[in-house]
Tab-separated table of C-alpha atoms in Angstrom:
chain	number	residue	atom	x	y	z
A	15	UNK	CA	58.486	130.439	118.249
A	16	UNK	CA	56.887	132.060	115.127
A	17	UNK	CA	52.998	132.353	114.757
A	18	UNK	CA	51.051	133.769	112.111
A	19	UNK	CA	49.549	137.308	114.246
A	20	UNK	CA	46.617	137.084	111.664
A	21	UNK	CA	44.949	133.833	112.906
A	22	UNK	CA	46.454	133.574	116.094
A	23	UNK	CA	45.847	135.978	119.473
A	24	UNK	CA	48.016	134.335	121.796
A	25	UNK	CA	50.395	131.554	121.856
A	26	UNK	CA	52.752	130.003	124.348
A	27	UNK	CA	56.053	127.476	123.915
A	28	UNK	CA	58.047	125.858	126.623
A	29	UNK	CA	56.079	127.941	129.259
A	30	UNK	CA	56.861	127.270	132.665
A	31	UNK	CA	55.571	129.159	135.401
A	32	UNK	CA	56.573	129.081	139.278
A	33	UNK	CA	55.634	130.829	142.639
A	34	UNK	CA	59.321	131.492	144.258
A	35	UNK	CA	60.429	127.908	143.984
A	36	UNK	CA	57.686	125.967	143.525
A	37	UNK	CA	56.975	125.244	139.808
A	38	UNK	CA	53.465	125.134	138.844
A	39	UNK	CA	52.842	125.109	135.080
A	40	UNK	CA	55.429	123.122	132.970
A	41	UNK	CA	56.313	122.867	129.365
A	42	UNK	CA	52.786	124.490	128.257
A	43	UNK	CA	52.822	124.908	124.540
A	44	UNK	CA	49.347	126.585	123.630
A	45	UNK	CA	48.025	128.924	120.496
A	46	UNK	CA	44.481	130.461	120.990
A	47	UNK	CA	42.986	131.089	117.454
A	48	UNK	CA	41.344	134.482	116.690
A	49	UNK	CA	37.474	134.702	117.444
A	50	UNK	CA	37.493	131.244	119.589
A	51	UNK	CA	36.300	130.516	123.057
A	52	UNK	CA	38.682	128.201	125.050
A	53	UNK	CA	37.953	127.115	128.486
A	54	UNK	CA	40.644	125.535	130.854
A	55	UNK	CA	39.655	122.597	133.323
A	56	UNK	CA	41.385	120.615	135.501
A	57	UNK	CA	41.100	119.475	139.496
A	58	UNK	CA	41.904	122.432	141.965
A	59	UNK	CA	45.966	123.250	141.997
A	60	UNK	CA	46.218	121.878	138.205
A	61	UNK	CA	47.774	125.259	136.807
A	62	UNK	CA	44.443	126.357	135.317
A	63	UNK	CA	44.530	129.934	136.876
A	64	UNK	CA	48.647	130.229	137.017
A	65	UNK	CA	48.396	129.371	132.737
A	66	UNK	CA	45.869	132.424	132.459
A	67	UNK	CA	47.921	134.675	134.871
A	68	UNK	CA	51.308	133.540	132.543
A	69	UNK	CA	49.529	134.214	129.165
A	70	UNK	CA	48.235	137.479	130.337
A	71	UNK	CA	51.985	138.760	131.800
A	72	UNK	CA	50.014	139.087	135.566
A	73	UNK	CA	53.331	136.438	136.220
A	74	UNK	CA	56.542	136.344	134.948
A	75	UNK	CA	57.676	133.132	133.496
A	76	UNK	CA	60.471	131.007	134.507
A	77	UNK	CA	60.811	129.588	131.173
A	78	UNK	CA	59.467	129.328	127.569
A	79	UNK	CA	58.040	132.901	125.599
A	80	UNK	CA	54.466	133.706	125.086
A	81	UNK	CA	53.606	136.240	122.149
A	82	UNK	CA	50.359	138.377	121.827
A	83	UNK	CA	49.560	139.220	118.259
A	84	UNK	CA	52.999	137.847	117.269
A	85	UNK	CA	55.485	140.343	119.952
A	86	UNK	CA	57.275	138.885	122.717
A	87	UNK	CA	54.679	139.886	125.358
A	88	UNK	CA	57.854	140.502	127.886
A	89	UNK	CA	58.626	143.004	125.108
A	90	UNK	CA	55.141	145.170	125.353
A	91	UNK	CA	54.560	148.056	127.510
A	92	UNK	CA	52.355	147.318	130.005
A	93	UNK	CA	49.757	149.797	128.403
A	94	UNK	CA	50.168	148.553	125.061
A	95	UNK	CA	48.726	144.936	126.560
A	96	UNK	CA	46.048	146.677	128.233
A	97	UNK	CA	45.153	147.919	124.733
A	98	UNK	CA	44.877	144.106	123.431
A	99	UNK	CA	44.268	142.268	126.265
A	100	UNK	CA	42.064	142.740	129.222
A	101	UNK	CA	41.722	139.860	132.129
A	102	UNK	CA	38.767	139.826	134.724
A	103	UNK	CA	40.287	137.616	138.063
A	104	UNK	CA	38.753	135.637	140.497
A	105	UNK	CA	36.862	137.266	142.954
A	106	UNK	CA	37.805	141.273	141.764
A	107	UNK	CA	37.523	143.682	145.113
A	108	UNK	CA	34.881	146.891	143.904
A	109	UNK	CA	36.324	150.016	145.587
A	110	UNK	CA	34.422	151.356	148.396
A	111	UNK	CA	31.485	153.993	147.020
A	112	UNK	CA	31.889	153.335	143.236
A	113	UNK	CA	28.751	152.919	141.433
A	114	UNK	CA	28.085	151.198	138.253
A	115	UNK	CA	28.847	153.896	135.639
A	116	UNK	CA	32.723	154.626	137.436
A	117	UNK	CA	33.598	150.721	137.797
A	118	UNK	CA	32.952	150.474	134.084
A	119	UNK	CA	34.526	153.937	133.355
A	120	UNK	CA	37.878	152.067	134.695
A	121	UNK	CA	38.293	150.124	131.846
A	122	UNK	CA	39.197	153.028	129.996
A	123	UNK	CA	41.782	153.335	131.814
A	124	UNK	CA	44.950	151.981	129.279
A	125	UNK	CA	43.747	154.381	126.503
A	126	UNK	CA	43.601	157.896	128.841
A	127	UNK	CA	47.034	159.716	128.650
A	128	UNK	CA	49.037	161.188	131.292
A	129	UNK	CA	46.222	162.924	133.343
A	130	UNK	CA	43.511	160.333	133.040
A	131	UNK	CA	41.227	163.062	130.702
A	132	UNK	CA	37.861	161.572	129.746
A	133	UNK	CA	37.184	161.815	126.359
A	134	UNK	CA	33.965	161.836	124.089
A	135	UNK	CA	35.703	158.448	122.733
A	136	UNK	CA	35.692	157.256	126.474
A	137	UNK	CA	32.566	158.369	127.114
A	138	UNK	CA	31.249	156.753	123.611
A	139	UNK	CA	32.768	153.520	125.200
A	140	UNK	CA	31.258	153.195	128.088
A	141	UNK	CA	27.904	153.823	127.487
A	142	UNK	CA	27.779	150.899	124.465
A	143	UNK	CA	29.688	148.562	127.306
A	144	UNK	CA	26.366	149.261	129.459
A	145	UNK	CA	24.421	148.987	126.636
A	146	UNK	CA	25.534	145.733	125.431
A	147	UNK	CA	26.188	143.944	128.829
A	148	UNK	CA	22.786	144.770	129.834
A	149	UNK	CA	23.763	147.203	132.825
A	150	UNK	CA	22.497	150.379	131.949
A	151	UNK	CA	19.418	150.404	134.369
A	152	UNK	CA	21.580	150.121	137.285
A	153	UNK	CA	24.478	153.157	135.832
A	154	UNK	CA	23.939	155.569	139.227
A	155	UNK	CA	23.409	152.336	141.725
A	156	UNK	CA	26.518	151.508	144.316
A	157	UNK	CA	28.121	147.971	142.851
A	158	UNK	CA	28.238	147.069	146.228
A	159	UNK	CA	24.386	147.021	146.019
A	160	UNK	CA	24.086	144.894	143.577
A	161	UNK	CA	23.566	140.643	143.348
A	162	UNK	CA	26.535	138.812	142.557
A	163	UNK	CA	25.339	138.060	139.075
A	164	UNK	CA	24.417	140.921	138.220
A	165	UNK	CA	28.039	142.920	139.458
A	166	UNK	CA	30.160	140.265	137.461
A	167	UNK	CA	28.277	141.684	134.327
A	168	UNK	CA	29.100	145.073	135.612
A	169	UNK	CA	32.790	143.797	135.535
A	170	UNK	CA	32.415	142.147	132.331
A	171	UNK	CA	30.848	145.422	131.007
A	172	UNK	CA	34.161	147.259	132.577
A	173	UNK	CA	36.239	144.687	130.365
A	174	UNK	CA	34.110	145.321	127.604
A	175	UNK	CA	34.647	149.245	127.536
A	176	UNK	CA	38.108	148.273	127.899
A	177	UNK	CA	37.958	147.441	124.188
A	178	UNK	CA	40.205	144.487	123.792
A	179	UNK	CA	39.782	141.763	121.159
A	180	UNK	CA	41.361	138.928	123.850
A	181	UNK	CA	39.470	138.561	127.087
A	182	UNK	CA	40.637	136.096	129.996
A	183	UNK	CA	38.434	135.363	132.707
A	184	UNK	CA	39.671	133.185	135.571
A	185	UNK	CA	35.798	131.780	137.318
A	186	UNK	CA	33.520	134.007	136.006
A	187	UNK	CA	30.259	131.993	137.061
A	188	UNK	CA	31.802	130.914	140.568
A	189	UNK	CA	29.223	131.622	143.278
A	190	UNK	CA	26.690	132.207	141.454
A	191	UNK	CA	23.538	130.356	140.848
A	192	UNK	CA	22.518	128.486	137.553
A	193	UNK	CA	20.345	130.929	136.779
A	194	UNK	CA	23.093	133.668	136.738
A	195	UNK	CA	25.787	131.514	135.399
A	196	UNK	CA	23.651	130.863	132.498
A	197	UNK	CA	23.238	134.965	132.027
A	198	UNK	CA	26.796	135.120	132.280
A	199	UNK	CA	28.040	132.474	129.818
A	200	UNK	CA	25.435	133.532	127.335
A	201	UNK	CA	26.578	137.153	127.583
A	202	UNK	CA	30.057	135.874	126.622
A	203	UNK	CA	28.551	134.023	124.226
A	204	UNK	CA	27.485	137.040	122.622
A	205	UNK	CA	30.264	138.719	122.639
A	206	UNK	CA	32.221	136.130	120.860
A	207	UNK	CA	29.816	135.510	118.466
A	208	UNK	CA	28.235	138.897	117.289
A	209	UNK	CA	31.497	141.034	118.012
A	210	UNK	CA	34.923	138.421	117.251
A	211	UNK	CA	36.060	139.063	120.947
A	212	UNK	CA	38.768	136.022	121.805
A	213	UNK	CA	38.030	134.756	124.963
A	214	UNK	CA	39.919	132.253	126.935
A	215	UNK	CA	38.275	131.237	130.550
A	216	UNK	CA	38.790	128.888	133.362
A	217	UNK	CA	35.482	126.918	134.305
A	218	UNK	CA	35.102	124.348	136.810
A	219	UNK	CA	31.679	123.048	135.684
A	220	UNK	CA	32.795	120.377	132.951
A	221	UNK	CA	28.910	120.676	131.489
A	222	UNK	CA	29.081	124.017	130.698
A	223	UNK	CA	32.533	124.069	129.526
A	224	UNK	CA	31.244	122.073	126.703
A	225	UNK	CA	28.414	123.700	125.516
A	226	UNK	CA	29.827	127.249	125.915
A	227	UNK	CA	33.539	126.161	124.236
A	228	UNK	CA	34.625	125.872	120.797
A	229	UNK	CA	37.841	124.299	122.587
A	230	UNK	CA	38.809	122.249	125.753
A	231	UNK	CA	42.585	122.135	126.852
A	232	UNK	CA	42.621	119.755	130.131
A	233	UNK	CA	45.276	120.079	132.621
A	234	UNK	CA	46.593	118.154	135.411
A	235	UNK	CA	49.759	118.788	137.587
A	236	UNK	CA	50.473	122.228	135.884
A	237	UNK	CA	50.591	119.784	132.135
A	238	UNK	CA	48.323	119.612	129.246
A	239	UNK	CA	46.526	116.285	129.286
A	240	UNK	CA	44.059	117.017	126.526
A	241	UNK	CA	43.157	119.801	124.083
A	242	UNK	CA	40.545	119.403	121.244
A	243	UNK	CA	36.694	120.365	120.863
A	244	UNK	CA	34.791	119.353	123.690
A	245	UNK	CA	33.877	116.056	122.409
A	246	UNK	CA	37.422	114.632	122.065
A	247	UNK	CA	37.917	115.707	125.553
A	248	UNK	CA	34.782	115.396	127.382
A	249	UNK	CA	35.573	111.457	127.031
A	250	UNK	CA	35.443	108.788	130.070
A	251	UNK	CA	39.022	108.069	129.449
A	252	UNK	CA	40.720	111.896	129.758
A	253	UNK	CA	38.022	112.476	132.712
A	254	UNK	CA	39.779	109.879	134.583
A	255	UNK	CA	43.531	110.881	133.969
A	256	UNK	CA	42.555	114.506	134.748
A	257	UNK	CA	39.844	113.986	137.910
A	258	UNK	CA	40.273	109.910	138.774
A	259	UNK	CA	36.675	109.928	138.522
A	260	UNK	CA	34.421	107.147	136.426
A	261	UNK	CA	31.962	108.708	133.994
A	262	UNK	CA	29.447	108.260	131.981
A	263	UNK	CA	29.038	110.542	128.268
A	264	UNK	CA	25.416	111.649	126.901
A	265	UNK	CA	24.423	114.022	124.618
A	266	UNK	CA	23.096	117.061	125.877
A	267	UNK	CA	19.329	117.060	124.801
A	268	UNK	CA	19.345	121.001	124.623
A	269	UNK	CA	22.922	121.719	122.848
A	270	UNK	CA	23.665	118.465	121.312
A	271	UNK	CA	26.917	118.454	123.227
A	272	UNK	CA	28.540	116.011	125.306
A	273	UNK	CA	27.127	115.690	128.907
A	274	UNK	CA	28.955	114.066	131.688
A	275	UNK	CA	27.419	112.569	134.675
A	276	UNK	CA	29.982	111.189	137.351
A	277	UNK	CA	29.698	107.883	139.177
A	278	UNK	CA	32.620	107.241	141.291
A	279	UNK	CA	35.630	108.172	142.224
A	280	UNK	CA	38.305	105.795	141.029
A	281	UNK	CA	42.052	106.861	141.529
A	282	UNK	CA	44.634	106.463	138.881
A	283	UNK	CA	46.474	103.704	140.818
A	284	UNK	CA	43.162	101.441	141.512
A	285	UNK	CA	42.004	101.521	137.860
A	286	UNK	CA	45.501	100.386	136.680
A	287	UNK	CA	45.942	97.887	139.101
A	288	UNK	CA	41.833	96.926	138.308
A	289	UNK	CA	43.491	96.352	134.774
A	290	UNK	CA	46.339	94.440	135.531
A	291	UNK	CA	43.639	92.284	137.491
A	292	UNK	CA	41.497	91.560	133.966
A	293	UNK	CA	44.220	91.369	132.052
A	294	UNK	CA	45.928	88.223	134.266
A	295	UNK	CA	42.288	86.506	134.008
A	296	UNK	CA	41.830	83.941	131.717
A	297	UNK	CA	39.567	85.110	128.860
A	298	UNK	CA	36.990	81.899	129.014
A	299	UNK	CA	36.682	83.387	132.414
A	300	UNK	CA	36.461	87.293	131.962
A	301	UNK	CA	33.850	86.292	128.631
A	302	UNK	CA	31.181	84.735	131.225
């Protein structure tokens, strides 16, 4: 596979992807452009979170390469992805007693040599991290005391001081409430916008995939059904081959981007026997 490393952050051929012998992700070809936002979707079990864990090296591959600014990323040192790369999971465990200021200290973490000194760079970091995410009120309070919107800033601001241009993050508004997933996606927002940051996600809320994406890829049954801007795959068509559900598309009043609204479940089998039915009626009959 050959990219060019100055448009392109991260890009995948033949990618196949397996826990023991199960395979989960199959022949995923994918190439994330520099400065983008790309959100994965599909139904639960579709691959969505194994593809992020894959392109960020958390899992090996079984097959197929992926490359981060053009190297093999099997190739890298693990600090050397750290450097480029930082990923924010599902559901990340705070350890016990840390407050706000050491969680986002962490991220400096793969640029600290052998004994972990703090330097005025590190220190530099950290403090625009707070700054920019928002947290710096809350720098001396336990993360444990915090709401849940307000620590998954905290552990965006600990990816921030982490200084990567590529940024995965596998549910970042999952349990929280509009109101905080809102915060959260326009913090991102930011950050892609005002400072180039890459940022690849997994969302589950197809809504706000499309008005916080500049790209959609779709995926059912570890495969790529659909990739494109949101309005070539927000569509009533790929909604049903990815979720068997019937939809209706609107335009979003606020964003001007397409808005789903669901109606019914309708499995892949009914709908093509329901069109094997209308296709064996005569037309005088199916025209009224």
């Amino acid at each position: 596979m050959t990219v060019d490393p100055d448009q392109t952050s991260i890009a995948a051929a033949g990618l196949d992807l397996a826990y023991q012998t199960k395979t989960i992700v199959h022949d995923v070809g994918l190439s994330i452009a520099k400065g983008t936002v790309t959100t994965l979707v599909g139904p639960n079990g579709s691959g969505k979170s194994t593809l992020l864990k894959g392109l960020g090296r958390l899992l090996d591959p079984l097959g197929g390469q992926v490359l981060l600014n053009g190297r093999d990323i099997r190739e890298m040192r693990t600090r050397d992805i750290a450097r480029r790369l930082s990923i924010l999971p599902q559901g990340p465990v705070v350890p016990e007693g840390l407050n706000v200021h050491e969680l986002v200290a962490y991220g400096r973490a793969p640029h600290q040599g052998l004994f972990g000194l703090t330097t005025e760079e590190d220190r530099a970091a950290v403090e625009h991290a707070m700054a920019m995410t928002g947290v710096a009120p809350w720098r001396d309070t336990p993360v444990d005391a915090l709401s849940g919107g307000q620590r998954q800033r905290v552990w965006i601001a600990m990816t921030v001081a982490q200084q990567t241009q590529i940024m995965f993050l596998d549910e970042p508004t999952t349990y929280l409430d509009i109101a905080h997933q809102l915060d959260v996606l326009e913090l991102l927002r930011k950050l892609n916008r005002a400072h180039g940051r890459t940022i690849v996600m997994v969302l589950h809320d197809l809504n706000l995939a499309a008005r916080y994406s500049d790209r959609i890829v779709a995926l059912r049954d570890g495969r790529i059904v659909a990739d494109g801007a949101p309005r070539d795959v927000i569509t009533p068509s790929i909604l049903h081959r990815v979720f068997e559900i019937e939809a209706e598309i609107h335009d979003d009043p606020v964003s001007g981007c397409p808005w789903f609204v669901p109606r019914q479940i309708v499995p892949a089998q009914n709908a093509e026997e329901q069109i094997v039915m209308e296709r064996s009626v005569p037309q005088s009959i199916t025209s009224g």
